[in-house]
Amino acid sequence: MRQYSRWSCACSLIAVSLLLHAPARGANLVRSPFDDAGVQVRYGLVTASEGDLAQLAENEAFSSDADERAEVKTKSPAKAFFLSLLVPGAGQWYYGSRIKPFIFLGVEAASWGLHAKWHADGSEMTDEFELFNRTHWSEDRYSNFLNWTYGLADDDDADPLEYPEITHHLPDTRTQQYYEMTGKYDQFSWGWDDA
């Protein structure tokens, strides 16, 4: 059960990370004329004409220089991916987003914090049940029941064909399986002090 919850938690975190790590603006590799105009405006190529696009279009020398200087560096999705693997949100920061990285980092920190809390709560509940079991379940009472009902000293002596109701056998040590079986299966109910 613990193994399943760890895997489900890890898979959930990966799925959320993949869904939230959508590429930011500027990740398109195919550029249109509108993109070029947006780059020119964004990076101040229009400031020489003080925002007058008509004046900018008349100045052919500036236009040709702008075409040469308007080479935009595309950002690597692979680099963003590996940055996000190292630190959640670092890939979004690399792409230029300034809000998403903190959201991703916060979600990651909260997920790990909740995982640690729930794991500790589960361990605490396991310890409580094992203490309850040691206090209220007795192997001697169970052995007396087997002897009185079937004439057997131990459930290991039971032949499954002769005693089909004895389906499980207690382990020799008090492992997780021991506590699970004594708490779950009816054949062990006679070991409890209220049986």
Short mmCIF file of N, CA and C in Angstrom, two decimals:
data_model
loop_
_atom_site.label_atom_id
_atom_site.label_comp_id
_atom_site.label_asym_id
_atom_site.label_seq_id
_atom_site.Cartn_x
_atom_site.Cartn_y
_atom_site.Cartn_z
N MET A 1 0.82 -1.19 0.00
CA MET A 1 0.00 0.00 0.00
C MET A 1 0.87 1.25 0.00
N ARG A 2 1.93 1.23 0.84
CA ARG A 2 2.82 2.39 0.87
C ARG A 2 3.51 2.58 -0.47
N GLN A 3 3.92 1.46 -1.07
CA GLN A 3 4.59 1.54 -2.37
C GLN A 3 3.65 2.15 -3.41
N TYR A 4 2.38 1.75 -3.38
CA TYR A 4 1.40 2.27 -4.34
C TYR A 4 1.20 3.76 -4.14
N SER A 5 1.13 4.23 -2.89
CA SER A 5 0.90 5.64 -2.65
C SER A 5 2.12 6.47 -3.08
N ARG A 6 3.32 5.94 -2.91
CA ARG A 6 4.51 6.66 -3.39
C ARG A 6 4.49 6.80 -4.90
N TRP A 7 4.17 5.71 -5.58
CA TRP A 7 4.14 5.77 -7.04
C TRP A 7 3.04 6.69 -7.53
N SER A 8 1.87 6.66 -6.91
CA SER A 8 0.77 7.52 -7.36
C SER A 8 1.11 8.98 -7.10
N CYS A 9 1.77 9.27 -5.99
CA CYS A 9 2.17 10.63 -5.70
C CYS A 9 3.20 11.12 -6.72
N ALA A 10 4.19 10.28 -7.02
CA ALA A 10 5.21 10.66 -8.00
C ALA A 10 4.60 10.86 -9.37
N CYS A 11 3.70 9.97 -9.79
CA CYS A 11 3.06 10.09 -11.11
C CYS A 11 2.20 11.34 -11.18
N SER A 12 1.52 11.67 -10.09
CA SER A 12 0.69 12.88 -10.06
C SER A 12 1.56 14.12 -10.19
N LEU A 13 2.69 14.14 -9.49
CA LEU A 13 3.58 15.30 -9.58
C LEU A 13 4.14 15.47 -10.99
N ILE A 14 4.50 14.37 -11.63
CA ILE A 14 5.02 14.45 -13.00
C ILE A 14 3.95 14.94 -13.95
N ALA A 15 2.73 14.43 -13.80
CA ALA A 15 1.64 14.84 -14.69
C ALA A 15 1.33 16.32 -14.54
N VAL A 16 1.28 16.80 -13.29
CA VAL A 16 1.01 18.21 -13.06
C VAL A 16 2.13 19.06 -13.62
N SER A 17 3.37 18.64 -13.44
CA SER A 17 4.51 19.40 -13.97
C SER A 17 4.45 19.49 -15.49
N LEU A 18 4.12 18.37 -16.14
CA LEU A 18 4.06 18.38 -17.60
C LEU A 18 2.92 19.27 -18.10
N LEU A 19 1.79 19.25 -17.41
CA LEU A 19 0.66 20.07 -17.83
C LEU A 19 0.93 21.55 -17.63
N LEU A 20 1.60 21.88 -16.53
CA LEU A 20 1.82 23.28 -16.21
C LEU A 20 3.02 23.89 -16.93
N HIS A 21 3.92 23.06 -17.42
CA HIS A 21 5.11 23.56 -18.08
C HIS A 21 4.86 23.80 -19.57
N ALA A 22 3.77 24.48 -19.88
CA ALA A 22 3.49 24.82 -21.27
C ALA A 22 4.50 25.87 -21.71
N PRO A 23 4.93 25.82 -22.97
CA PRO A 23 5.92 26.79 -23.42
C PRO A 23 5.40 28.22 -23.32
N ALA A 24 6.27 29.11 -22.88
CA ALA A 24 5.90 30.52 -22.78
C ALA A 24 5.96 31.17 -24.16
N ARG A 25 5.57 32.46 -24.19
CA ARG A 25 5.64 33.19 -25.45
C ARG A 25 7.06 33.21 -25.97
N GLY A 26 7.21 33.21 -27.28
CA GLY A 26 8.53 33.24 -27.88
C GLY A 26 9.07 31.86 -28.16
N ALA A 27 8.32 30.82 -27.86
CA ALA A 27 8.81 29.47 -28.07
C ALA A 27 8.55 28.98 -29.49
N ASN A 28 7.74 29.73 -30.26
CA ASN A 28 7.48 29.31 -31.64
C ASN A 28 8.74 29.43 -32.46
N LEU A 29 9.00 28.45 -33.27
CA LEU A 29 10.16 28.51 -34.14
C LEU A 29 9.80 29.07 -35.51
N VAL A 30 8.53 29.05 -35.87
CA VAL A 30 8.06 29.62 -37.14
C VAL A 30 7.63 31.05 -36.87
N ARG A 31 8.25 32.00 -37.57
CA ARG A 31 7.95 33.41 -37.33
C ARG A 31 7.20 33.99 -38.51
N SER A 32 6.26 34.85 -38.20
CA SER A 32 5.49 35.53 -39.24
C SER A 32 5.95 36.99 -39.30
N PRO A 33 5.52 37.72 -40.33
CA PRO A 33 5.86 39.16 -40.38
C PRO A 33 5.35 39.91 -39.15
N PHE A 34 4.23 39.47 -38.61
CA PHE A 34 3.71 40.12 -37.40
C PHE A 34 4.67 39.92 -36.23
N ASP A 35 5.27 38.72 -36.15
CA ASP A 35 6.24 38.47 -35.09
C ASP A 35 7.44 39.40 -35.23
N ASP A 36 7.92 39.58 -36.48
CA ASP A 36 9.06 40.47 -36.70
C ASP A 36 8.73 41.90 -36.29
N ALA A 37 7.52 42.36 -36.64
CA ALA A 37 7.12 43.71 -36.25
C ALA A 37 7.02 43.82 -34.73
N GLY A 38 6.50 42.77 -34.10
CA GLY A 38 6.41 42.79 -32.64
C GLY A 38 7.77 42.82 -31.99
N VAL A 39 8.74 42.11 -32.57
CA VAL A 39 10.11 42.10 -32.03
C VAL A 39 10.72 43.49 -32.17
N GLN A 40 10.48 44.11 -33.31
CA GLN A 40 11.04 45.46 -33.51
C GLN A 40 10.47 46.44 -32.50
N VAL A 41 9.18 46.37 -32.29
CA VAL A 41 8.56 47.28 -31.33
C VAL A 41 9.03 46.95 -29.92
N ARG A 42 9.05 45.67 -29.59
CA ARG A 42 9.41 45.25 -28.24
C ARG A 42 10.83 45.65 -27.87
N TYR A 43 11.77 45.48 -28.79
CA TYR A 43 13.18 45.71 -28.46
C TYR A 43 13.66 47.12 -28.83
N GLY A 44 12.72 48.02 -29.04
CA GLY A 44 13.09 49.43 -29.18
C GLY A 44 13.57 49.84 -30.54
N LEU A 45 13.33 49.04 -31.56
CA LEU A 45 13.78 49.45 -32.89
C LEU A 45 12.91 50.58 -33.43
N VAL A 46 11.76 50.78 -32.86
CA VAL A 46 10.86 51.85 -33.31
C VAL A 46 11.13 53.13 -32.54
N THR A 47 11.92 53.06 -31.50
CA THR A 47 12.13 54.25 -30.66
C THR A 47 12.87 55.35 -31.42
N ALA A 48 13.66 55.01 -32.40
CA ALA A 48 14.35 56.05 -33.16
C ALA A 48 13.36 56.96 -33.86
N SER A 49 12.20 56.44 -34.22
CA SER A 49 11.18 57.26 -34.88
C SER A 49 10.13 57.72 -33.88
N GLU A 50 10.39 57.46 -32.57
CA GLU A 50 9.50 57.84 -31.49
C GLU A 50 8.10 57.26 -31.69
N GLY A 51 8.03 56.03 -32.13
CA GLY A 51 6.76 55.33 -32.24
C GLY A 51 6.04 55.59 -33.55
N ASP A 52 6.58 56.40 -34.44
CA ASP A 52 5.91 56.68 -35.70
C ASP A 52 6.32 55.61 -36.71
N LEU A 53 5.42 54.67 -36.96
CA LEU A 53 5.74 53.56 -37.85
C LEU A 53 5.85 54.03 -39.29
N ALA A 54 5.08 55.06 -39.67
CA ALA A 54 5.16 55.57 -41.05
C ALA A 54 6.54 56.15 -41.30
N GLN A 55 7.05 56.92 -40.35
CA GLN A 55 8.38 57.50 -40.51
C GLN A 55 9.44 56.40 -40.56
N LEU A 56 9.25 55.38 -39.77
CA LEU A 56 10.18 54.28 -39.77
C LEU A 56 10.19 53.58 -41.12
N ALA A 57 9.03 53.41 -41.73
CA ALA A 57 8.94 52.75 -43.03
C ALA A 57 9.60 53.58 -44.11
N GLU A 58 9.56 54.93 -44.00
CA GLU A 58 10.17 55.79 -45.02
C GLU A 58 11.69 55.73 -44.95
N ASN A 59 12.20 55.49 -43.79
CA ASN A 59 13.64 55.48 -43.61
C ASN A 59 14.16 54.09 -43.99
N GLU A 60 14.51 53.93 -45.27
CA GLU A 60 14.90 52.62 -45.78
C GLU A 60 16.20 52.13 -45.15
N ALA A 61 17.11 53.04 -44.92
CA ALA A 61 18.39 52.65 -44.35
C ALA A 61 18.17 52.05 -42.96
N PHE A 62 17.29 52.69 -42.17
CA PHE A 62 17.03 52.16 -40.83
C PHE A 62 16.32 50.82 -40.90
N SER A 63 15.41 50.69 -41.91
CA SER A 63 14.68 49.44 -42.06
C SER A 63 15.62 48.30 -42.40
N SER A 64 16.57 48.53 -43.29
CA SER A 64 17.46 47.45 -43.66
C SER A 64 18.39 47.11 -42.49
N ASP A 65 18.82 48.14 -41.74
CA ASP A 65 19.64 47.87 -40.57
C ASP A 65 18.84 47.08 -39.53
N ALA A 66 17.58 47.45 -39.39
CA ALA A 66 16.73 46.77 -38.41
C ALA A 66 16.55 45.31 -38.78
N ASP A 67 16.44 45.04 -40.09
CA ASP A 67 16.28 43.64 -40.51
C ASP A 67 17.52 42.83 -40.13
N GLU A 68 18.69 43.46 -40.27
CA GLU A 68 19.90 42.73 -39.92
C GLU A 68 20.03 42.55 -38.40
N ARG A 69 19.59 43.57 -37.65
CA ARG A 69 19.73 43.51 -36.20
C ARG A 69 18.58 42.77 -35.51
N ALA A 70 17.53 42.48 -36.24
CA ALA A 70 16.34 41.88 -35.63
C ALA A 70 16.45 40.36 -35.48
N GLU A 71 17.66 39.88 -35.49
CA GLU A 71 17.88 38.46 -35.31
C GLU A 71 17.54 38.10 -33.87
N VAL A 72 16.53 37.30 -33.71
CA VAL A 72 16.06 36.95 -32.38
C VAL A 72 16.61 35.59 -32.00
N LYS A 73 17.14 35.52 -30.79
CA LYS A 73 17.64 34.23 -30.31
C LYS A 73 16.45 33.41 -29.83
N THR A 74 16.28 32.22 -30.39
CA THR A 74 15.22 31.34 -29.92
C THR A 74 15.74 30.60 -28.70
N LYS A 75 14.85 30.36 -27.79
CA LYS A 75 15.24 29.68 -26.55
C LYS A 75 15.04 28.18 -26.73
N SER A 76 15.94 27.43 -26.13
CA SER A 76 15.96 25.98 -26.29
C SER A 76 14.94 25.31 -25.36
N PRO A 77 13.98 24.58 -25.94
CA PRO A 77 13.05 23.83 -25.09
C PRO A 77 13.76 22.76 -24.25
N ALA A 78 14.81 22.16 -24.81
CA ALA A 78 15.55 21.13 -24.07
C ALA A 78 16.22 21.74 -22.83
N LYS A 79 16.80 22.93 -23.00
CA LYS A 79 17.44 23.58 -21.86
C LYS A 79 16.39 23.94 -20.80
N ALA A 80 15.24 24.42 -21.26
CA ALA A 80 14.16 24.75 -20.32
C ALA A 80 13.70 23.49 -19.57
N PHE A 81 13.61 22.37 -20.29
CA PHE A 81 13.20 21.11 -19.67
C PHE A 81 14.18 20.69 -18.58
N PHE A 82 15.48 20.73 -18.91
CA PHE A 82 16.47 20.30 -17.92
C PHE A 82 16.57 21.28 -16.75
N LEU A 83 16.37 22.57 -17.01
CA LEU A 83 16.33 23.52 -15.90
C LEU A 83 15.15 23.21 -14.97
N SER A 84 14.01 22.86 -15.58
CA SER A 84 12.83 22.52 -14.77
C SER A 84 13.04 21.24 -13.99
N LEU A 85 13.83 20.32 -14.54
CA LEU A 85 14.14 19.10 -13.78
C LEU A 85 14.99 19.42 -12.56
N LEU A 86 15.92 20.36 -12.71
CA LEU A 86 16.79 20.72 -11.60
C LEU A 86 16.03 21.49 -10.52
N VAL A 87 15.32 22.53 -10.95
CA VAL A 87 14.55 23.36 -10.01
C VAL A 87 13.19 23.63 -10.66
N PRO A 88 12.11 23.19 -10.04
CA PRO A 88 10.80 23.42 -10.63
C PRO A 88 10.57 24.92 -10.85
N GLY A 89 10.16 25.27 -12.07
CA GLY A 89 9.91 26.67 -12.42
C GLY A 89 11.08 27.34 -13.10
N ALA A 90 12.28 26.74 -13.04
CA ALA A 90 13.46 27.38 -13.65
C ALA A 90 13.32 27.46 -15.17
N GLY A 91 12.66 26.49 -15.78
CA GLY A 91 12.45 26.53 -17.23
C GLY A 91 11.54 27.68 -17.62
N GLN A 92 10.51 27.93 -16.82
CA GLN A 92 9.62 29.06 -17.10
C GLN A 92 10.35 30.39 -16.90
N TRP A 93 11.21 30.45 -15.91
CA TRP A 93 12.02 31.66 -15.69
C TRP A 93 12.92 31.90 -16.90
N TYR A 94 13.52 30.82 -17.40
CA TYR A 94 14.39 30.90 -18.58
C TYR A 94 13.62 31.44 -19.79
N TYR A 95 12.36 31.04 -19.92
CA TYR A 95 11.54 31.50 -21.05
C TYR A 95 11.02 32.91 -20.87
N GLY A 96 11.17 33.46 -19.69
CA GLY A 96 10.81 34.85 -19.49
C GLY A 96 9.61 35.08 -18.59
N SER A 97 8.97 34.05 -18.14
CA SER A 97 7.83 34.21 -17.24
C SER A 97 8.35 34.55 -15.85
N ARG A 98 7.69 35.48 -15.18
CA ARG A 98 8.14 35.88 -13.85
C ARG A 98 7.14 35.51 -12.75
N ILE A 99 6.00 34.94 -13.11
CA ILE A 99 5.02 34.54 -12.11
C ILE A 99 4.95 33.01 -11.99
N LYS A 100 4.89 32.31 -13.12
CA LYS A 100 4.78 30.84 -13.12
C LYS A 100 5.88 30.14 -12.32
N PRO A 101 7.14 30.60 -12.40
CA PRO A 101 8.18 29.88 -11.65
C PRO A 101 7.88 29.78 -10.15
N PHE A 102 7.36 30.86 -9.57
CA PHE A 102 7.07 30.85 -8.14
C PHE A 102 5.88 29.94 -7.83
N ILE A 103 4.92 29.89 -8.76
CA ILE A 103 3.78 28.99 -8.58
C ILE A 103 4.26 27.54 -8.61
N PHE A 104 5.09 27.20 -9.61
CA PHE A 104 5.58 25.83 -9.74
C PHE A 104 6.44 25.44 -8.53
N LEU A 105 7.30 26.34 -8.11
CA LEU A 105 8.16 26.06 -6.96
C LEU A 105 7.32 25.89 -5.70
N GLY A 106 6.29 26.72 -5.55
CA GLY A 106 5.41 26.61 -4.39
C GLY A 106 4.62 25.31 -4.38
N VAL A 107 4.11 24.91 -5.56
CA VAL A 107 3.36 23.65 -5.66
C VAL A 107 4.28 22.47 -5.34
N GLU A 108 5.49 22.50 -5.84
CA GLU A 108 6.45 21.43 -5.59
C GLU A 108 6.78 21.34 -4.10
N ALA A 109 7.07 22.48 -3.48
CA ALA A 109 7.40 22.49 -2.05
C ALA A 109 6.21 22.01 -1.22
N ALA A 110 5.00 22.47 -1.58
CA ALA A 110 3.80 22.03 -0.85
C ALA A 110 3.59 20.53 -1.01
N SER A 111 3.82 20.01 -2.22
CA SER A 111 3.64 18.58 -2.47
C SER A 111 4.59 17.75 -1.62
N TRP A 112 5.85 18.14 -1.57
CA TRP A 112 6.82 17.39 -0.76
C TRP A 112 6.51 17.52 0.72
N GLY A 113 6.09 18.71 1.14
CA GLY A 113 5.74 18.90 2.55
C GLY A 113 4.55 18.04 2.95
N LEU A 114 3.51 18.01 2.10
CA LEU A 114 2.34 17.19 2.39
C LEU A 114 2.68 15.70 2.34
N HIS A 115 3.54 15.33 1.40
CA HIS A 115 3.97 13.92 1.33
C HIS A 115 4.64 13.50 2.64
N ALA A 116 5.54 14.35 3.14
CA ALA A 116 6.25 14.03 4.38
C ALA A 116 5.27 13.95 5.55
N LYS A 117 4.32 14.89 5.59
CA LYS A 117 3.34 14.89 6.68
C LYS A 117 2.48 13.63 6.64
N TRP A 118 1.94 13.30 5.47
CA TRP A 118 1.07 12.14 5.35
C TRP A 118 1.84 10.84 5.61
N HIS A 119 3.09 10.79 5.20
CA HIS A 119 3.91 9.61 5.46
C HIS A 119 4.10 9.44 6.97
N ALA A 120 4.39 10.55 7.65
CA ALA A 120 4.57 10.49 9.11
C ALA A 120 3.26 10.10 9.79
N ASP A 121 2.13 10.64 9.30
CA ASP A 121 0.83 10.28 9.87
C ASP A 121 0.55 8.79 9.68
N GLY A 122 0.88 8.27 8.51
CA GLY A 122 0.68 6.84 8.24
C GLY A 122 1.55 5.98 9.13
N SER A 123 2.78 6.38 9.33
CA SER A 123 3.68 5.62 10.22
C SER A 123 3.17 5.65 11.65
N GLU A 124 2.63 6.78 12.06
CA GLU A 124 2.08 6.91 13.41
C GLU A 124 0.87 5.99 13.58
N MET A 125 0.01 5.94 12.57
CA MET A 125 -1.17 5.06 12.64
C MET A 125 -0.75 3.59 12.66
N THR A 126 0.28 3.26 11.89
CA THR A 126 0.79 1.89 11.89
C THR A 126 1.30 1.51 13.28
N ASP A 127 2.05 2.42 13.90
CA ASP A 127 2.56 2.15 15.25
C ASP A 127 1.42 1.98 16.26
N GLU A 128 0.37 2.81 16.11
CA GLU A 128 -0.78 2.69 17.01
C GLU A 128 -1.46 1.33 16.85
N PHE A 129 -1.65 0.89 15.59
CA PHE A 129 -2.32 -0.39 15.37
C PHE A 129 -1.47 -1.55 15.91
N GLU A 130 -0.16 -1.49 15.69
CA GLU A 130 0.71 -2.56 16.18
C GLU A 130 0.68 -2.63 17.71
N LEU A 131 0.63 -1.47 18.37
CA LEU A 131 0.53 -1.46 19.83
C LEU A 131 -0.82 -2.04 20.27
N PHE A 132 -1.88 -1.65 19.58
CA PHE A 132 -3.21 -2.18 19.89
C PHE A 132 -3.23 -3.70 19.70
N ASN A 133 -2.60 -4.16 18.63
CA ASN A 133 -2.56 -5.59 18.35
C ASN A 133 -1.80 -6.34 19.43
N ARG A 134 -0.64 -5.82 19.81
CA ARG A 134 0.16 -6.48 20.85
C ARG A 134 -0.57 -6.50 22.19
N THR A 135 -1.41 -5.50 22.42
CA THR A 135 -2.14 -5.40 23.67
C THR A 135 -3.35 -6.32 23.71
N HIS A 136 -4.06 -6.46 22.58
CA HIS A 136 -5.36 -7.14 22.60
C HIS A 136 -5.42 -8.45 21.82
N TRP A 137 -4.39 -8.81 21.09
CA TRP A 137 -4.40 -10.08 20.34
C TRP A 137 -3.31 -10.99 20.90
N SER A 138 -3.69 -12.24 21.13
CA SER A 138 -2.74 -13.17 21.74
C SER A 138 -2.60 -14.41 20.87
N GLU A 139 -1.36 -14.75 20.64
CA GLU A 139 -1.10 -15.97 19.87
C GLU A 139 -1.48 -17.21 20.67
N ASP A 140 -1.39 -17.11 21.99
CA ASP A 140 -1.79 -18.24 22.85
C ASP A 140 -3.30 -18.49 22.74
N ARG A 141 -4.10 -17.42 22.75
CA ARG A 141 -5.54 -17.59 22.59
C ARG A 141 -5.87 -18.22 21.24
N TYR A 142 -5.17 -17.78 20.20
CA TYR A 142 -5.39 -18.33 18.87
C TYR A 142 -5.00 -19.81 18.83
N SER A 143 -3.86 -20.16 19.45
CA SER A 143 -3.43 -21.57 19.49
C SER A 143 -4.41 -22.43 20.27
N ASN A 144 -4.94 -21.89 21.38
CA ASN A 144 -5.95 -22.62 22.16
C ASN A 144 -7.20 -22.88 21.32
N PHE A 145 -7.59 -21.89 20.53
CA PHE A 145 -8.75 -22.05 19.65
C PHE A 145 -8.49 -23.16 18.63
N LEU A 146 -7.29 -23.14 18.02
CA LEU A 146 -6.96 -24.18 17.03
C LEU A 146 -6.98 -25.56 17.68
N ASN A 147 -6.42 -25.67 18.87
CA ASN A 147 -6.36 -26.95 19.57
C ASN A 147 -7.76 -27.43 19.95
N TRP A 148 -8.57 -26.52 20.48
CA TRP A 148 -9.92 -26.87 20.93
C TRP A 148 -10.83 -27.22 19.75
N THR A 149 -10.73 -26.46 18.65
CA THR A 149 -11.63 -26.65 17.51
C THR A 149 -11.16 -27.75 16.57
N TYR A 150 -9.87 -27.76 16.24
CA TYR A 150 -9.36 -28.66 15.20
C TYR A 150 -8.39 -29.71 15.73
N GLY A 151 -7.94 -29.55 16.94
CA GLY A 151 -6.94 -30.46 17.47
C GLY A 151 -5.55 -30.20 16.89
N LEU A 152 -5.30 -28.97 16.46
CA LEU A 152 -4.02 -28.60 15.86
C LEU A 152 -3.24 -27.72 16.82
N ALA A 153 -1.92 -27.87 16.79
CA ALA A 153 -1.08 -27.04 17.65
C ALA A 153 -0.76 -25.70 16.99
N ASP A 154 -0.75 -25.68 15.66
CA ASP A 154 -0.36 -24.48 14.91
C ASP A 154 -1.10 -24.49 13.59
N ASP A 155 -1.33 -23.31 13.00
CA ASP A 155 -2.04 -23.28 11.72
C ASP A 155 -1.18 -23.82 10.57
N ASP A 156 0.14 -23.98 10.81
CA ASP A 156 0.99 -24.58 9.78
C ASP A 156 0.71 -26.08 9.62
N ASP A 157 0.12 -26.70 10.67
CA ASP A 157 -0.17 -28.13 10.62
C ASP A 157 -1.46 -28.44 9.84
N ALA A 158 -2.21 -27.40 9.47
CA ALA A 158 -3.52 -27.61 8.84
C ALA A 158 -3.36 -28.00 7.38
N ASP A 159 -3.99 -29.11 7.00
CA ASP A 159 -4.03 -29.54 5.61
C ASP A 159 -5.15 -28.76 4.92
N PRO A 160 -4.85 -28.03 3.82
CA PRO A 160 -5.87 -27.20 3.18
C PRO A 160 -7.07 -28.00 2.67
N LEU A 161 -6.87 -29.28 2.33
CA LEU A 161 -8.00 -30.08 1.87
C LEU A 161 -8.89 -30.50 3.03
N GLU A 162 -8.29 -30.75 4.18
CA GLU A 162 -9.07 -31.18 5.34
C GLU A 162 -9.68 -29.99 6.08
N TYR A 163 -8.96 -28.86 6.09
CA TYR A 163 -9.43 -27.66 6.80
C TYR A 163 -9.43 -26.47 5.83
N PRO A 164 -10.42 -26.40 4.95
CA PRO A 164 -10.42 -25.31 3.95
C PRO A 164 -10.65 -23.93 4.56
N GLU A 165 -11.18 -23.86 5.80
CA GLU A 165 -11.41 -22.55 6.42
C GLU A 165 -10.12 -21.93 6.97
N ILE A 166 -9.07 -22.73 7.10
CA ILE A 166 -7.78 -22.18 7.53
C ILE A 166 -6.99 -21.88 6.26
N THR A 167 -7.10 -20.63 5.85
CA THR A 167 -6.54 -20.23 4.56
C THR A 167 -5.18 -19.55 4.67
N HIS A 168 -4.85 -19.04 5.86
CA HIS A 168 -3.60 -18.29 6.02
C HIS A 168 -2.81 -18.84 7.20
N HIS A 169 -1.51 -18.61 7.13
CA HIS A 169 -0.61 -19.08 8.18
C HIS A 169 0.21 -17.90 8.68
N LEU A 170 0.28 -17.76 9.99
CA LEU A 170 1.01 -16.65 10.58
C LEU A 170 2.51 -16.78 10.32
N PRO A 171 3.18 -15.67 9.99
CA PRO A 171 4.64 -15.71 9.89
C PRO A 171 5.26 -15.91 11.28
N ASP A 172 6.50 -16.34 11.30
CA ASP A 172 7.19 -16.61 12.56
C ASP A 172 7.53 -15.33 13.33
N THR A 173 7.73 -14.23 12.61
CA THR A 173 8.08 -12.96 13.25
C THR A 173 6.95 -11.96 13.07
N ARG A 174 6.96 -10.95 13.90
CA ARG A 174 5.90 -9.93 13.84
C ARG A 174 6.25 -8.88 12.78
N THR A 175 6.01 -9.25 11.55
CA THR A 175 6.24 -8.34 10.43
C THR A 175 4.93 -7.64 10.09
N GLN A 176 4.96 -6.81 9.08
CA GLN A 176 3.75 -6.12 8.63
C GLN A 176 2.68 -7.12 8.24
N GLN A 177 3.09 -8.23 7.63
CA GLN A 177 2.15 -9.27 7.21
C GLN A 177 1.46 -9.90 8.43
N TYR A 178 2.20 -10.08 9.50
CA TYR A 178 1.65 -10.64 10.74
C TYR A 178 0.49 -9.77 11.25
N TYR A 179 0.75 -8.46 11.35
CA TYR A 179 -0.27 -7.55 11.87
C TYR A 179 -1.46 -7.44 10.92
N GLU A 180 -1.16 -7.44 9.66
CA GLU A 180 -2.26 -7.34 8.68
C GLU A 180 -3.17 -8.57 8.75
N MET A 181 -2.59 -9.75 8.82
CA MET A 181 -3.39 -10.97 8.84
C MET A 181 -4.23 -11.08 10.12
N THR A 182 -3.64 -10.75 11.26
CA THR A 182 -4.39 -10.87 12.50
C THR A 182 -5.52 -9.85 12.58
N GLY A 183 -5.39 -8.76 11.88
CA GLY A 183 -6.43 -7.74 11.91
C GLY A 183 -7.45 -7.87 10.81
N LYS A 184 -7.18 -8.69 9.80
CA LYS A 184 -8.06 -8.72 8.63
C LYS A 184 -8.85 -10.01 8.47
N TYR A 185 -8.27 -11.14 8.73
CA TYR A 185 -8.92 -12.42 8.39
C TYR A 185 -9.69 -13.00 9.57
N ASP A 186 -10.85 -13.57 9.26
CA ASP A 186 -11.75 -14.11 10.28
C ASP A 186 -11.12 -15.25 11.08
N GLN A 187 -10.27 -16.04 10.46
CA GLN A 187 -9.73 -17.20 11.17
C GLN A 187 -8.88 -16.78 12.37
N PHE A 188 -8.38 -15.54 12.38
CA PHE A 188 -7.55 -15.06 13.48
C PHE A 188 -8.36 -14.30 14.53
N SER A 189 -9.67 -14.16 14.30
CA SER A 189 -10.48 -13.36 15.22
C SER A 189 -10.54 -13.96 16.63
N TRP A 190 -10.31 -15.27 16.76
CA TRP A 190 -10.37 -15.92 18.07
C TRP A 190 -9.16 -15.58 18.93
N GLY A 191 -8.18 -14.92 18.37
CA GLY A 191 -7.02 -14.49 19.19
C GLY A 191 -7.26 -13.16 19.89
N TRP A 192 -8.32 -12.45 19.54
CA TRP A 192 -8.60 -11.15 20.17
C TRP A 192 -9.24 -11.37 21.54
N ASP A 193 -8.99 -10.45 22.44
CA ASP A 193 -9.46 -10.63 23.82
C ASP A 193 -10.97 -10.48 23.98
N ASP A 194 -11.66 -9.93 22.99
CA ASP A 194 -13.11 -9.79 23.09
C ASP A 194 -13.86 -10.85 22.28
N ALA A 195 -13.13 -11.88 21.80
CA ALA A 195 -13.78 -12.92 20.99
C ALA A 195 -14.57 -13.86 21.88
#
